[in-house]
Each structure stands twice: as C-alpha cells, then as structure tokens.
C-alpha cells in the first residue's frame, strides 16, 4: 500500500514530500487515578451516545476504557491501580488481516489503525481477533435525548447500529490539523487526541514515534516502558510506563500460573 | 386473440432475462447500501466554524476553568483551561460531558406548582402571600458564599426569616480547627501543596476532593508521603503511599490513638490544654485504639512517629462524598493537627485572608441542622446542579406542618418530589453563574461563568425569581437585584481591596488587581470567564490553639464517638454500611448524560444504587450477584442491587447512593451524621 | 407459434430494458428548484471575481462552503441591477438577515471528509477539476436527490451507466480514487472518511 | 392452486398426485399435523429475526467479548455436518463409489439445507446484511472470511443446481417436456458440478478452520501451518469429511425411524461407517499431533503457558479429553472395526459420537476461544444465549425440517426405497423396527 513513484509524469508531485508518521502513546500508569476523564472526553469527541437502559459494561461503547487492575494479592495487602486502554494501534494489526471487506486499514501516512464503519457489515471477526478488546460493536442505533444531538462533533460521523467501531486516535482532530497545515503550506503538523488533552495528571504522552526526538519516542525506549501482550507480535504503538514492577508484570499473562486468579469473583 | 397464461409467462420471462442488463439491480443495491450508511433517523452534525468560549465550571464547588468548544452557537465539547490558577488545567470526568446537561431528559422546561404548569410570577405571589400570612420564611442555599447568596441573606433579613446553609463536609474540619482558636480566629484552608506528609481520614484526595488530579500534580516529582486511613479500597486508598484499612467509623479512635502516641512519646507540639486532653487520652490506650480501628498498635505508633518526623505533616478530615464524620471526630482530628503543630503553618492549615465583607443588613448563615425543628413555613431551596449529597430527612425535620416548599432547579429531580412548586431555572452554561472560593482552599478566589448557551425563554434565574418575590412582598431594594448586580458588587469589593490577581483563560494572562483601572474593568474581565485569586496569606504568627475537651461532657462525647463508632442495633444478621459515593452519582443532582460510560458501560465505578459486598459476606446472607436487597437502618431503608467485590471488608456493605433515600441511611438519629451505620439486609 | 413466443419474450425484454435505462433513472431522482437562481457568470466573468472571494477558507483551513448571507450583503445591500432574482435576494434574504436555503449539488455525506484546502492549496487542484464550469454557469439547474439514498445526483453523475463521463462528472469514491491513483496521491481510508 | 375454497378431501386428492408413483406416504392430514409445529417454530424464528432487524443485535445476548456466539458456533457445526453432501458427491462422482447413489439425493438436499440455513442465520448475525455484497466488491484477499464467503456463496449455487434435477424429477414436473429435457441436460453436467462443489467445499471447510487458526491475538486458537494455511485449515477439512458420512447415516436412520420404512440397504451404512472410521482415525492422529505442537511450542511463544487454557472452569482438561478421546478416538475405533460395524447399534453410536465430536470441536473453537482471557487482568467470561438466538436458529431448523419433509414426500430421495418396499426383509437386517 505504500506510495510507489507516481506513474503519470504530468501529475502534480503530491506524494513526494508527505511525511510518514507513526503516531503513538506512552501512558504512565503510576499517574492514572482512574478518574475516567479520558473516557468521558473520548465519548464526547467521538459522538458516542449516552447508554440506553439495556446497555451493560459488555455491550457499551467505550473507545477509551479504563480497567481497574490489581496484583491479585489478598486484601488488604493488595496493590491496585488502573489501565486506560484505547486501541493499541498495532503496527501489525490482527484485525486488519481478518476483515473480509477492507473496512480496517493501517493508515499509511499516520500509522493509525482505522475502522470504517460505513464499509463494515458487522461480522465482528475483528473483535474476535483483537486480544486487547479494543473494538466495540453498535448493538443498537445511537440515540440522544431530544435536542442533545446538537452537541455532536461535526468532525466525526455518528455510527449506525450493526457496525464495529474503535479508537482511531481522534482522527477528526488529525483532519483539522491537516487542514490547517495545508493552508499554512507546511507538512509539519501534530495534534492532541482528546484523552491526552483531558488527563488531569498528564499521564498520557502522545506524538510521532518516527520522530526520534519526540518525547513519546524517548519515553517508549525507557526501560520502565512496556507493551501489553508484546509476545503476540502485534507491535502495538501504545506503550505503558510504570516504575512499579507489579504494574509492568501486567504486560503478559502470568507464566507461572496462578490458580487463584478468578477466585471469589463468581461465588 | 386471448392472452393466455403462457403468454404472460413468456413476457415475464423476457423481462426477467433482461433485468440483469439494466442498471436497476446494481444501482438499487448500491443505493440501499448507501441508505444503511445514512439511516434517516441518525442525526447529522452540521459543520461550521469552531470557536472557544471561556467559562467556569459551577457543577461543584471546586470552580475549575474551562473552555467550551462551539460550532457556530452549539457547544460540542469542553476542554480544560491551561494554566488556570484554581484548576491547573485539569477537569473531572463530569465536566467533559457537562455541555450536554441542558438537554438532560429530566430537564424542567416549565415552572410548576401543585403538579400544574405555572408562571414563576404566580409562584412568587404564593410565596409572598405565605410570608404575609406570618409563616416563617427560609432560604436554603446549597451553594453558599456566592455574591447571589448575599441577596438571599438580604431577603431572609427583610422577611424576618432564616438563611440556611447545608453542612459542607470539606469545611467541617476547618470549622473544627477554628473552634480551637477561640474568638476572632481566622478562616483556614489546607496547604497540601507544601505538605510533606499528608494523612487523610477517608477524604478522597485523589478521586473527588476538590480539583481532580491536583494532588498528583502538587506532588509530582516530590517526595510526598500520602497516608490514607479509610474503610474503602477506593482509588485514593489504592494510590496512596500507605493505606490504613481501618474499620468503618473508627476515625476518631485512630485520631486519638495517634494523639496518644505523640503525647506519650513527647512528640507533640506545644499547645494549650494538653492537661485536659491527656485526661481524655488516658482513657484511650493504644491497644484499645488498635482494637477499634482494626490496625496493629505498632502501625498506629509508627504512623504517629512518621507524621512527626517527616513534617510538615497535616491530617485531613472531612468527608466530601466518603460520608460525613461526626463533630467529635472532626474535633479529634483538629486536635491531632494541633499536636502536629500544623495549625497556622505552611504545609498545614493556613489562615486565609479574610474576604472583604459583603453589604450590611444580611441575615446570618444558619447551618441547616441548627434551625429549629418544625419552624419553617415557606422554604426556597436553590439546588446545586450536581454533586450534592444531602438527605431530605434533614430538611423535612425543620418544616412546619403545612410548609410551602419551592425548589429552584433546572431539573425535575432531587427534592422535586417533596416540593409543592418548582421554578425552572437555567441549566449549566445557560446563565451567568459564579464560583466562589473552593472549600478548604488556602486562598480565596472568585470566578464568573458567563453563559455560552441560550436559556429557554421559560427559565428564570434564581435571583430573578427572588426579585419577583420581593416585588410581591414589598421588600425594598431587592426587586431590582440580579445575579449581575450582585456580582458587580462583589467585583467592586475585590477591586477596592486591591488584592490578588486575575487570570484570563482566553490568553492565559495574569493581571494584578492593583493594575486594573476600575471595578467595571475587573467585572468585564471576570464576565469573560476570568478568575480572581487572592494573594498568598501574609506570614503571621500561628494562632494560639487550645485542645478540645476542656469540659468533662465534651470529653465524654469524644470518647463515646471513638469507642462506639457504629450506631444502630448489632447482633446476628447485622452489617455495617458505609457510603461508596463519588461526585456525580449522588442524590439531588442529575447525572451527566454520558456518566454511564464510567459505571453502566464499564466497571470503573459502582453504579448508583448498588450495594457492594464481599462474596463471603454475601454467602453468609445467601445473596446472589444482582439480587435486589432492602438495606434497613434503624429509621431508614433503601433498595439496592447486590454486586460482589472482594475488595470490600467482610461484614461491610458499601452503598452507592442513587436516590436521596440512600443518604437517609447515613443521616442517623444520634444528632450529627455518621459515616458508618449498622444495617440489616433483607430480600426486596 | 415460435414466432409469437419469441416476439412475446423479446417484447418483455424490450420493455424491461426501456424501463431500466430510461424510466428508472428518472423515477429514482426527484428534482427540487433552488430558492434563487444564481448567476455565477455575472460574478466570475462580468464582475471578475475569484471563486475564493465568496467560497472562502476559515482561519483553521476548513472550507466555509456556500457563502453566508452577510457575504452577499457586502455588495448587494441595495440592488445593483434590475433583475427579479436580485430583488428577491435583497427583499427576502438580505433585508431580513435570513440565510438562503441553498441545495448543495456537491454535498458529500457526513462520513466523507473532504478538505478543500488540502486539494486546492497543497495539491493545487483547480476548482474546475471537480466542479466543472459551474463557476461560469448563468443559471442554477434544479437540484436532484436520490429517493433511496438521499444523495445528490452529482455524486453518481448525470449518466446512469457512469460510462464515458467527464472528469468532473461524478463524485463517488471511485471518482476520488481514480484521481488519486492518477496523481499517485496516497490517502488511506482515514484520509477521506471520518 | 385453484383459488377457490375446496374441501379437505379434494385437497388431499390433488396433493396425492404429486407423490412419486409407487411411494407409500402418510395421509395429507397426518402430514399437515407433522408440519404444523415446525411451521410454528419457523414463525417464532421469523419474529425473532424481525426483532434483530428492527431494533439491532442488542436483542440478543451477544456482546463485545462474545461477538461470535451460538449462531456462529452452530453455523460452523451445521456446515461441517452438511459436508456429507460434498463428500458423498466426491465418493460418487470422483471416486465412482456406486453404492453412494442410494443416499446421494438425500445428501444433496441435506447439504443444501445446511448451507442455505447457515447463510440465513448469518444474514441475521451480521449487523448490516444489506452491505454483505461489499465482500465481493472490496474483498480483502488476506481474510479467511473472504474465502469462506466466496466459497459458500458459490457452493450454495452449486447445491441449488444439484437440487434442481431432483425436484424436476417430481411426477408433476416430469409431465412438462421442456423440464424433462432441461433435467436430462443438467444431469449430464452433474459430475462437473459435483467436482466444482467438492473443490469449493474442501476449500471453505478449510477456510472456516483457518478463520480461527489465523487469529494471532488469540493464542488458544492460533496455529502455525503451511504457507498461509494454519493447521486448523486441514483439520477442519478432514473432520468435516470424516463426519459427513456419519451425518448421512444418522439422518437416514432418523427418517427411517420416523416414517417406519426401510430406505437404504444395510451395506450402505457399513460403507459410510467405514469411511467415517478411516477418516476419523487419521483426523484424531493429526489432531493429537497438532495439539501437542500447539501446547509445547505455538502457545508458549505467544506468551501463554499451555495449562492456562484449561484453568478456567467449566473448560478444564476434560474438554480436551472429551474432544479427542470420547468424541474422536472412541467413534473412530468403533467404526474402524469390521466386527463392530456389523452391529447397526454400534454404527449409530459411532455416528452419533463422531457428529457430536465435530460439533464439540466447533464449540471449543468459537466459544472457548472467546471465553478465555487474553490480557492479564481479563476476567473469564460466561455467555448464555437468549431466546432470540435460540429462536432464530430454531426457525432455521424448522425450515430445514419442512423442506426436507416436502422433499421426502414428493421427491425420490432414496432410490432404493421402492425396491426395499417390494423385496422381502433381509434376514440379518435389524436396522428398522
């Protein structure tokens, strides 16, 4: 899919100087207080509707979702915290491979794994394939209380029932940045997704991983940074950071086996 | 020539055979798919120019600065105001969805009286008539301290009534400190920014206390030890450097136990009244404190030593939404602060500069619980939009038999079922609002929230309604008053004081008040969404502090609060209930429409109306996940849904309030309010 | 007998072909008249105005689209000429300050993100490439919309078969993709959809 | 047909004329009585379908973690069982096993019903069925699901073509000369269609397995393999081929039981049983090998210790044992043994176990795969389908029963039926009671 040399010599050389970006994140888990600001602002930015009565935590749409986690020790010595999970924007996305009609694509210019709800016919194969549960299905049509549809963000199209959606790093904001850059006549833009802007403890750092000097690139290389399920080889572009070992240990499933895992959960 | 069936078949066959050679099937297939991509019943956002409007969040007392992103005139999102001196560029989750509140399904679009639509003027006339008939007039102001509040106090004075304020849990520990300083004591605020060790008694400093994320930002890159004593494994408890899992209600015992160690080991600061306080502490041996709190004696001793050694240290009482602490417990925590030498010290409890006094002839603020029972004949309630947690029971007790209750609120919720009349007021962002000093803040501040949305024509601002009442009742000087006039008066007072500086959200600039030419100029800055913040308090000698419990009776009450912390009958089948609240799912406000993302659509919070219980406890009561239960306190009951959580203490049930009835559980009968109460669970 | 059968069969086929190629395209679209008849030529040729004089960009690079009534009022606060259309413009819209409810021929659905600035400023695509000589037209043709999908007819293009269409005819995804391919311009799904 | 109100007796007379000459069939009233409850179930299924189309799939108990549920599981199972059709075709037309002629018509009808039923359920299962054609217009050639969609669609067309001559041989239709000619021409082409069908079927059965095998993010399902095909690709082909004949055995026996007639000769059952036995043995061997490889290499490299998968009740080690030993090895051995195959009861038992085995395998691949946690803080999830899901599938079962019943009544599904009706009972034939 990458750009080949333009095959028509007369055409304007649009392609040559486009910068190839790899947007990514580093989320500092030690700073996350689990407030949920990222989830709320994400829902507002991306035109997610308030939940209907029947919707549950398993059918809801939370493109950014904060999971409560702990070290599975007994109370009261247990250590706990939160893991905010947007789409991991894998560089080798397992969801892209499986979509039968190219509704999922790894964007060549930004590295964003991108889901086109208008192309999607709702087979949900990508949801099964995603180990991060970052994909959400529209079990119903979205519905806003009367008048509230006026508050919708025009940079993002509302989705209809029967399609899958996911975090795409607030592409509406990326588009605005692109428009501005085009008017300004440069290709040197970046932007801030809603969750990054909203985090009250500035736990999320966002930027271009291709840019060696960016804060996000530097942080991603920190020995305390890690990625979830790295062994699956999906190459996520969302990194996590923690100075606490138990949090870093959340990255992979416990290879030593921990039989007490779901004890006390379902009695 | 007759047409036969065969002819028709042939003709039809020809048509069918030709169909694939027409565009019909393909074009229709395409168009129908496009139809599914643009279902006519789906809303289409209209593009336009994006602009930002600066304003202030008035949903809770924290007063955060925010920018409303608008397309043409429609608000489409909220972003935090970078560099804001109060909120420091942070916002809580609810603020992000707050621009949708104007369209909340519970929105009250028309004022109502006795279940019928009514003109606000008619309601005002009814109020004036009742006052004229000699009924005692009262105003309950759920957001005291605003400029508009002075209008209420004037009205109360004119009507010979009372101006009631609810108990603000964040202010309670500061009031307790003030009580120790005697006559003429200054107002206090917490200076957590400069503290090195902070001990909180259940105060949710990291999740719901004041400005979100502020503590994390204060303490970023510094070695601040945050110790949290509480019964809930709340986010604050999880993220604290140390969590002391104390048994429900045992805060007073812990405060006394810590004080005991400080006194016994000679670590206490020099304060007055140590002798009588020692008499109290003598009845609280460390082992007894350990037994009541469920901690090890050694842990208490270590904590006390640490507070002393790693100063400046401060103890934060106050409940916020963790549930109220009793007066005696607050006194014990105040005493602990006194013993730590935290009163009047940087990194402790600092004296706030007094705010310029409001105009004269104001009725004094009477705390709701001090009002005479059954005395009020006409009650106006100005409801806070979100984040209030007050049981209706505490209000009902003060009402006379045939009292007229008028609720001023944009929503048909909260106390609405108890009010004879509801005045539809503008919703958040629809009218000029104000954000006075946040509770517990070390400095005064004042911000205005200009309207960024058009209010419905039927909505009447509280001040306008008060003016209607004043006109009917003939209260001179009030019938012309508006929110704006009250705010202008406050701006003038601030300008006259020449203190502090003004931060403008729009260009993130700061201007000293002394450099601002006129009061009107200051007002216009504030009305554009700027915030005024007082200067830091001048260094002054710490005030003289006297430990509580000088009187034998007071000592006994404190001791009782510490040794018998949980009220209600015990015995077989009893559980201890504690509130598991967070801003936004409490009783009298409305939920931000998207708040369901945090509970209903994820497991980040408990849902309103849930009873969290340890699976082992549930097994003892043969309760299943999702079962409906009746939580019965001695004089209140509440229906809740069981959810298992192995982070809940055994024998404890955490109640996430959904309606005001839940709060009634914790408005216990023994005078003050209580954080823990003994309940029984019955099947609903 | 064979002849009669064949005749009937062919007749059926002919009727279907006629219906499909002639009646169906007409039946599928409905015509609506524009609120006013705008003369582009009078503005661009006679008055020598640029497209961007009225169809402008906002400071953030987004395209403002059809000009607002204030824009028209800059010149037409009083009628400049004597046409019926201009009188209507002044009396019915400019004086009361009402926006003209134009029906936009090239309106894309909400899921399509088309950045005019990226195309005209960065890639230097001429307005005419997509809008044809609309800027030189003297009259506004009726707006046509699809009864099933609701799309403007300009998106599919005037010919039902979409064969032998001019570069500016048709604004379906295929048309965008064709031009992109021609110019070697990479834009993933994300480039044009939201 | 007449358009006027007719007496039941008259209807019965007309109806009888459609029945194949020489076939004994029950009375019209009795047949209607048999159909009635199925029609009821079909209507219920249609109502449930309406709910899904009108309000969205939130009407089911599917959720974000169980995007695949009862429907996909049963679709896979039904398609695997429907493999009897392609495999019988393969045996008859490619390997020229003449015995298969006795059941080929029934197998074709069953195949058609399994596939069309599965497609019908899929139309409800996907969120936007009106956009399903995008797969053909914008296919992602890397996706196993694209392969499945293409193959199933084309194979369904092939099955329809194979079904057509069976219908056209109906007594009434035969009276129309052009139909007869058409049928005869079609018949000549049948081996071609069967060949195409076999190819397509082999391919999509494999792709269905590949569907799970390629899911890199799901270490429980992920398998390595040859080129682009994970091992599940081949295992699915093999398991479907193995149980196809067993399903033919079971359905035929069921029809015999219900109608109380002998429809095929006993030796047909033995041939089919032996086929299952041999193929199942190969399958079990390869499946065991694959499991060992996966446990000791593939899943470890994905960062999951093998025992992890079986840590969550109710999916303990017993599932693996059940799948491979009880539903694999045992039926394989039962049907492999010539001595045991002599006993009809053993054949039935073996066929039942083999069919259950393939169903269970499809269940494990869909439901267990999704139930197992992937992230370290995931919870094990339980999913229980609701009535809407059962009803939609029930409706498809009802559709299949109704169409099969009609086919059995009016078409010649079992060519040996008439012969067996006239012939004296075979001495050692105890299959029919």
PDB file of C-alpha atoms in Angstrom, chain A residues 52 54 56-61 67-70 72 83 85 92-94 96-102 116-133 135-141 160-163 228-229 231-234 249-263 265-266, chain D residues 52-69 71-72 125-129 131-136 138-146 149 210-219 299-305 307-308 311-313 369-370 372-383:
ATOM      1  CA  UNK A  52     -29.504   3.002  26.766  1.00  0.00           C
ATOM      2  CA  UNK A  54     -30.237  -2.226  28.330  1.00  0.00           C
ATOM      3  CA  UNK A  56     -24.062  -3.051  30.065  1.00  0.00           C
ATOM      4  CA  UNK A  57     -20.327  -2.990  30.552  1.00  0.00           C
ATOM      5  CA  UNK A  58     -20.142  -5.748  27.961  1.00  0.00           C
ATOM      6  CA  UNK A  59     -22.250  -4.075  25.299  1.00  0.00           C
ATOM      7  CA  UNK A  60     -21.275  -0.461  25.901  1.00  0.00           C
ATOM      8  CA  UNK A  61     -19.078   1.626  23.625  1.00  0.00           C
ATOM      9  CA  UNK A  67      -9.784  -1.039  33.503  1.00  0.00           C
ATOM     10  CA  UNK A  68      -9.339  -1.427  37.252  1.00  0.00           C
ATOM     11  CA  UNK A  69      -6.418  -3.811  37.828  1.00  0.00           C
ATOM     12  CA  UNK A  70      -4.648  -5.285  40.809  1.00  0.00           C
ATOM     13  CA  UNK A  72      -4.186 -10.392  42.716  1.00  0.00           C
ATOM     14  CA  UNK A  83      -5.057   0.731  32.989  1.00  0.00           C
ATOM     15  CA  UNK A  85      -6.907   1.151  27.110  1.00  0.00           C
ATOM     16  CA  UNK A  92       0.873  -5.463  12.544  1.00  0.00           C
ATOM     17  CA  UNK A  93      -2.808  -5.402  13.372  1.00  0.00           C
ATOM     18  CA  UNK A  94      -4.531  -8.766  13.712  1.00  0.00           C
ATOM     19  CA  UNK A  96      -6.787  -5.735   9.624  1.00  0.00           C
ATOM     20  CA  UNK A  97      -5.830  -9.188   8.403  1.00  0.00           C
ATOM     21  CA  UNK A  98      -9.212 -10.721   9.109  1.00  0.00           C
ATOM     22  CA  UNK A  99     -11.651  -8.081   7.883  1.00  0.00           C
ATOM     23  CA  UNK A 100     -13.256  -9.563   4.758  1.00  0.00           C
ATOM     24  CA  UNK A 101     -14.048  -6.259   3.076  1.00  0.00           C
ATOM     25  CA  UNK A 102     -11.207  -3.934   3.865  1.00  0.00           C
ATOM     26  CA  UNK A 116     -14.545   2.441   8.537  1.00  0.00           C
ATOM     27  CA  UNK A 117     -17.999   1.919   9.976  1.00  0.00           C
ATOM     28  CA  UNK A 118     -19.540   2.680   6.596  1.00  0.00           C
ATOM     29  CA  UNK A 119     -17.704  -0.202   4.994  1.00  0.00           C
ATOM     30  CA  UNK A 120     -18.206  -2.575   7.880  1.00  0.00           C
ATOM     31  CA  UNK A 121     -21.060  -5.068   7.653  1.00  0.00           C
ATOM     32  CA  UNK A 122     -20.816  -6.176  11.236  1.00  0.00           C
ATOM     33  CA  UNK A 123     -19.388  -9.703  11.081  1.00  0.00           C
ATOM     34  CA  UNK A 124     -17.379  -8.981  14.278  1.00  0.00           C
ATOM     35  CA  UNK A 125     -14.452 -11.159  13.173  1.00  0.00           C
ATOM     36  CA  UNK A 126     -12.095  -8.294  14.017  1.00  0.00           C
ATOM     37  CA  UNK A 127     -13.472  -8.196  17.556  1.00  0.00           C
ATOM     38  CA  UNK A 128     -12.689 -11.851  17.995  1.00  0.00           C
ATOM     39  CA  UNK A 129      -9.222 -11.320  16.585  1.00  0.00           C
ATOM     40  CA  UNK A 130      -8.292  -8.380  18.825  1.00  0.00           C
ATOM     41  CA  UNK A 131      -6.615  -9.528  22.025  1.00  0.00           C
ATOM     42  CA  UNK A 132      -6.997  -6.084  23.603  1.00  0.00           C
ATOM     43  CA  UNK A 133     -10.800  -5.931  23.344  1.00  0.00           C
ATOM     44  CA  UNK A 135     -13.217  -2.973  19.372  1.00  0.00           C
ATOM     45  CA  UNK A 136     -16.824  -2.220  20.139  1.00  0.00           C
ATOM     46  CA  UNK A 137     -19.985  -3.149  18.323  1.00  0.00           C
ATOM     47  CA  UNK A 138     -23.034  -0.954  17.933  1.00  0.00           C
ATOM     48  CA  UNK A 139     -25.665  -3.251  19.373  1.00  0.00           C
ATOM     49  CA  UNK A 140     -28.278  -0.554  18.845  1.00  0.00           C
ATOM     50  CA  UNK A 141     -28.601   2.659  16.891  1.00  0.00           C
ATOM     51  CA  UNK A 160     -25.172   3.318  12.969  1.00  0.00           C
ATOM     52  CA  UNK A 161     -26.221   0.043  14.528  1.00  0.00           C
ATOM     53  CA  UNK A 162     -24.644  -3.164  13.383  1.00  0.00           C
ATOM     54  CA  UNK A 163     -21.099  -1.931  12.821  1.00  0.00           C
ATOM     55  CA  UNK A 228       0.718  -5.364  26.546  1.00  0.00           C
ATOM     56  CA  UNK A 229       0.984  -8.863  25.108  1.00  0.00           C
ATOM     57  CA  UNK A 231       4.832 -11.647  22.617  1.00  0.00           C
ATOM     58  CA  UNK A 232       1.887 -11.883  20.271  1.00  0.00           C
ATOM     59  CA  UNK A 233       3.912  -9.822  17.842  1.00  0.00           C
ATOM     60  CA  UNK A 234       1.197  -7.327  17.028  1.00  0.00           C
ATOM     61  CA  UNK A 249       4.095  -7.534  35.194  1.00  0.00           C
ATOM     62  CA  UNK A 250       0.591  -6.952  33.900  1.00  0.00           C
ATOM     63  CA  UNK A 251       2.018  -6.920  30.389  1.00  0.00           C
ATOM     64  CA  UNK A 252       1.931 -10.668  29.897  1.00  0.00           C
ATOM     65  CA  UNK A 253      -0.218 -13.329  31.436  1.00  0.00           C
ATOM     66  CA  UNK A 254       1.429 -14.926  34.413  1.00  0.00           C
ATOM     67  CA  UNK A 255       3.513 -17.786  33.007  1.00  0.00           C
ATOM     68  CA  UNK A 256       3.833 -19.394  36.394  1.00  0.00           C
ATOM     69  CA  UNK A 257       0.125 -19.959  36.557  1.00  0.00           C
ATOM     70  CA  UNK A 258      -1.947 -18.509  39.280  1.00  0.00           C
ATOM     71  CA  UNK A 259      -4.789 -20.766  40.155  1.00  0.00           C
ATOM     72  CA  UNK A 260      -6.418 -18.287  42.500  1.00  0.00           C
ATOM     73  CA  UNK A 261      -6.989 -15.924  39.609  1.00  0.00           C
ATOM     74  CA  UNK A 262     -10.731 -15.870  39.469  1.00  0.00           C
ATOM     75  CA  UNK A 263     -11.334 -16.974  42.991  1.00  0.00           C
ATOM     76  CA  UNK A 265     -15.260 -13.484  41.621  1.00  0.00           C
ATOM     77  CA  UNK A 266     -18.123 -15.804  40.946  1.00  0.00           C
TER      78      UNK A 266
ATOM     79  CA  UNK D  52     -32.965  -8.174  15.390  1.00  0.00           C
ATOM     80  CA  UNK D  53     -33.577  -6.273  12.163  1.00  0.00           C
ATOM     81  CA  UNK D  54     -35.884  -3.712  13.722  1.00  0.00           C
ATOM     82  CA  UNK D  55     -34.003  -2.910  16.924  1.00  0.00           C
ATOM     83  CA  UNK D  56     -30.474  -4.188  16.418  1.00  0.00           C
ATOM     84  CA  UNK D  57     -28.479  -7.117  17.690  1.00  0.00           C
ATOM     85  CA  UNK D  58     -28.742  -5.811  21.229  1.00  0.00           C
ATOM     86  CA  UNK D  59     -31.827  -8.011  21.320  1.00  0.00           C
ATOM     87  CA  UNK D  60     -29.513 -10.991  21.654  1.00  0.00           C
ATOM     88  CA  UNK D  61     -27.105 -11.845  24.427  1.00  0.00           C
ATOM     89  CA  UNK D  62     -24.087 -11.392  22.195  1.00  0.00           C
ATOM     90  CA  UNK D  63     -21.680  -8.782  23.475  1.00  0.00           C
ATOM     91  CA  UNK D  64     -18.358  -7.165  22.709  1.00  0.00           C
ATOM     92  CA  UNK D  65     -16.437 -10.072  24.166  1.00  0.00           C
ATOM     93  CA  UNK D  66     -18.654 -12.696  22.568  1.00  0.00           C
ATOM     94  CA  UNK D  67     -19.060 -11.188  19.138  1.00  0.00           C
ATOM     95  CA  UNK D  68     -19.355 -14.766  17.955  1.00  0.00           C
ATOM     96  CA  UNK D  69     -21.906 -16.775  19.878  1.00  0.00           C
ATOM     97  CA  UNK D  71     -25.103 -18.615  15.837  1.00  0.00           C
ATOM     98  CA  UNK D  72     -21.554 -18.791  14.590  1.00  0.00           C
ATOM     99  CA  UNK D 125     -25.977 -12.409  12.657  1.00  0.00           C
ATOM    100  CA  UNK D 126     -24.167  -9.698  10.744  1.00  0.00           C
ATOM    101  CA  UNK D 127     -25.063  -6.200  11.725  1.00  0.00           C
ATOM    102  CA  UNK D 128     -25.624  -4.823   8.237  1.00  0.00           C
ATOM    103  CA  UNK D 129     -26.702  -7.636   5.896  1.00  0.00           C
ATOM    104  CA  UNK D 131     -23.849  -4.407   2.865  1.00  0.00           C
ATOM    105  CA  UNK D 132     -22.757  -8.021   2.711  1.00  0.00           C
ATOM    106  CA  UNK D 133     -22.032  -7.668  -1.012  1.00  0.00           C
ATOM    107  CA  UNK D 134     -19.143  -5.327  -0.164  1.00  0.00           C
ATOM    108  CA  UNK D 135     -17.148  -8.504   0.418  1.00  0.00           C
ATOM    109  CA  UNK D 136     -17.398  -9.231  -3.281  1.00  0.00           C
ATOM    110  CA  UNK D 138     -13.979  -4.793  -1.965  1.00  0.00           C
ATOM    111  CA  UNK D 139     -12.584  -8.177  -0.966  1.00  0.00           C
ATOM    112  CA  UNK D 140      -9.689  -8.385   1.430  1.00  0.00           C
ATOM    113  CA  UNK D 141      -7.875 -11.271  -0.147  1.00  0.00           C
ATOM    114  CA  UNK D 142      -5.909 -11.924   3.038  1.00  0.00           C
ATOM    115  CA  UNK D 143      -9.004 -12.658   5.063  1.00  0.00           C
ATOM    116  CA  UNK D 144     -10.135 -16.223   5.604  1.00  0.00           C
ATOM    117  CA  UNK D 145     -13.664 -14.902   5.856  1.00  0.00           C
ATOM    118  CA  UNK D 146     -13.475 -13.603   2.298  1.00  0.00           C
ATOM    119  CA  UNK D 149     -17.890 -16.064   1.806  1.00  0.00           C
ATOM    120  CA  UNK D 210      -8.383 -21.031   9.097  1.00  0.00           C
ATOM    121  CA  UNK D 211     -10.758 -18.419  10.451  1.00  0.00           C
ATOM    122  CA  UNK D 212      -9.645 -19.341  13.927  1.00  0.00           C
ATOM    123  CA  UNK D 213      -6.186 -20.563  13.202  1.00  0.00           C
ATOM    124  CA  UNK D 214      -5.045 -17.174  11.926  1.00  0.00           C
ATOM    125  CA  UNK D 215      -6.170 -15.231  14.973  1.00  0.00           C
ATOM    126  CA  UNK D 216      -2.759 -14.264  16.241  1.00  0.00           C
ATOM    127  CA  UNK D 217      -4.311 -12.381  19.105  1.00  0.00           C
ATOM    128  CA  UNK D 218      -5.999 -15.483  20.447  1.00  0.00           C
ATOM    129  CA  UNK D 219      -3.305 -17.932  21.475  1.00  0.00           C
ATOM    130  CA  UNK D 299       1.233 -21.044  22.601  1.00  0.00           C
ATOM    131  CA  UNK D 300       4.423 -20.784  24.620  1.00  0.00           C
ATOM    132  CA  UNK D 301       5.887 -18.464  22.053  1.00  0.00           C
ATOM    133  CA  UNK D 302       2.742 -16.334  22.285  1.00  0.00           C
ATOM    134  CA  UNK D 303       3.436 -15.925  25.974  1.00  0.00           C
ATOM    135  CA  UNK D 304       0.836 -18.312  27.315  1.00  0.00           C
ATOM    136  CA  UNK D 305       1.630 -21.389  29.322  1.00  0.00           C
ATOM    137  CA  UNK D 307      -2.069 -25.175  31.275  1.00  0.00           C
ATOM    138  CA  UNK D 308      -3.504 -21.674  31.398  1.00  0.00           C
ATOM    139  CA  UNK D 311      -7.534 -23.361  34.245  1.00  0.00           C
ATOM    140  CA  UNK D 312     -10.984 -21.926  33.919  1.00  0.00           C
ATOM    141  CA  UNK D 313     -13.993 -23.899  34.853  1.00  0.00           C
ATOM    142  CA  UNK D 369     -11.643 -19.193  22.299  1.00  0.00           C
ATOM    143  CA  UNK D 370     -13.621 -16.089  23.138  1.00  0.00           C
ATOM    144  CA  UNK D 372     -10.637 -17.319  27.618  1.00  0.00           C
ATOM    145  CA  UNK D 373      -8.932 -14.159  28.804  1.00  0.00           C
ATOM    146  CA  UNK D 374      -6.081 -12.663  26.833  1.00  0.00           C
ATOM    147  CA  UNK D 375      -4.912  -9.705  28.905  1.00  0.00           C
ATOM    148  CA  UNK D 376      -3.504 -10.457  32.320  1.00  0.00           C
ATOM    149  CA  UNK D 377      -6.317  -8.576  34.025  1.00  0.00           C
ATOM    150  CA  UNK D 378      -9.113 -10.008  31.916  1.00  0.00           C
ATOM    151  CA  UNK D 379     -11.816 -11.983  33.546  1.00  0.00           C
ATOM    152  CA  UNK D 380     -13.015 -15.293  32.269  1.00  0.00           C
ATOM    153  CA  UNK D 381     -16.370 -14.564  30.703  1.00  0.00           C
ATOM    154  CA  UNK D 382     -19.554 -16.540  30.552  1.00  0.00           C
ATOM    155  CA  UNK D 383     -22.105 -16.126  27.816  1.00  0.00           C
TER     156      UNK D 383
END
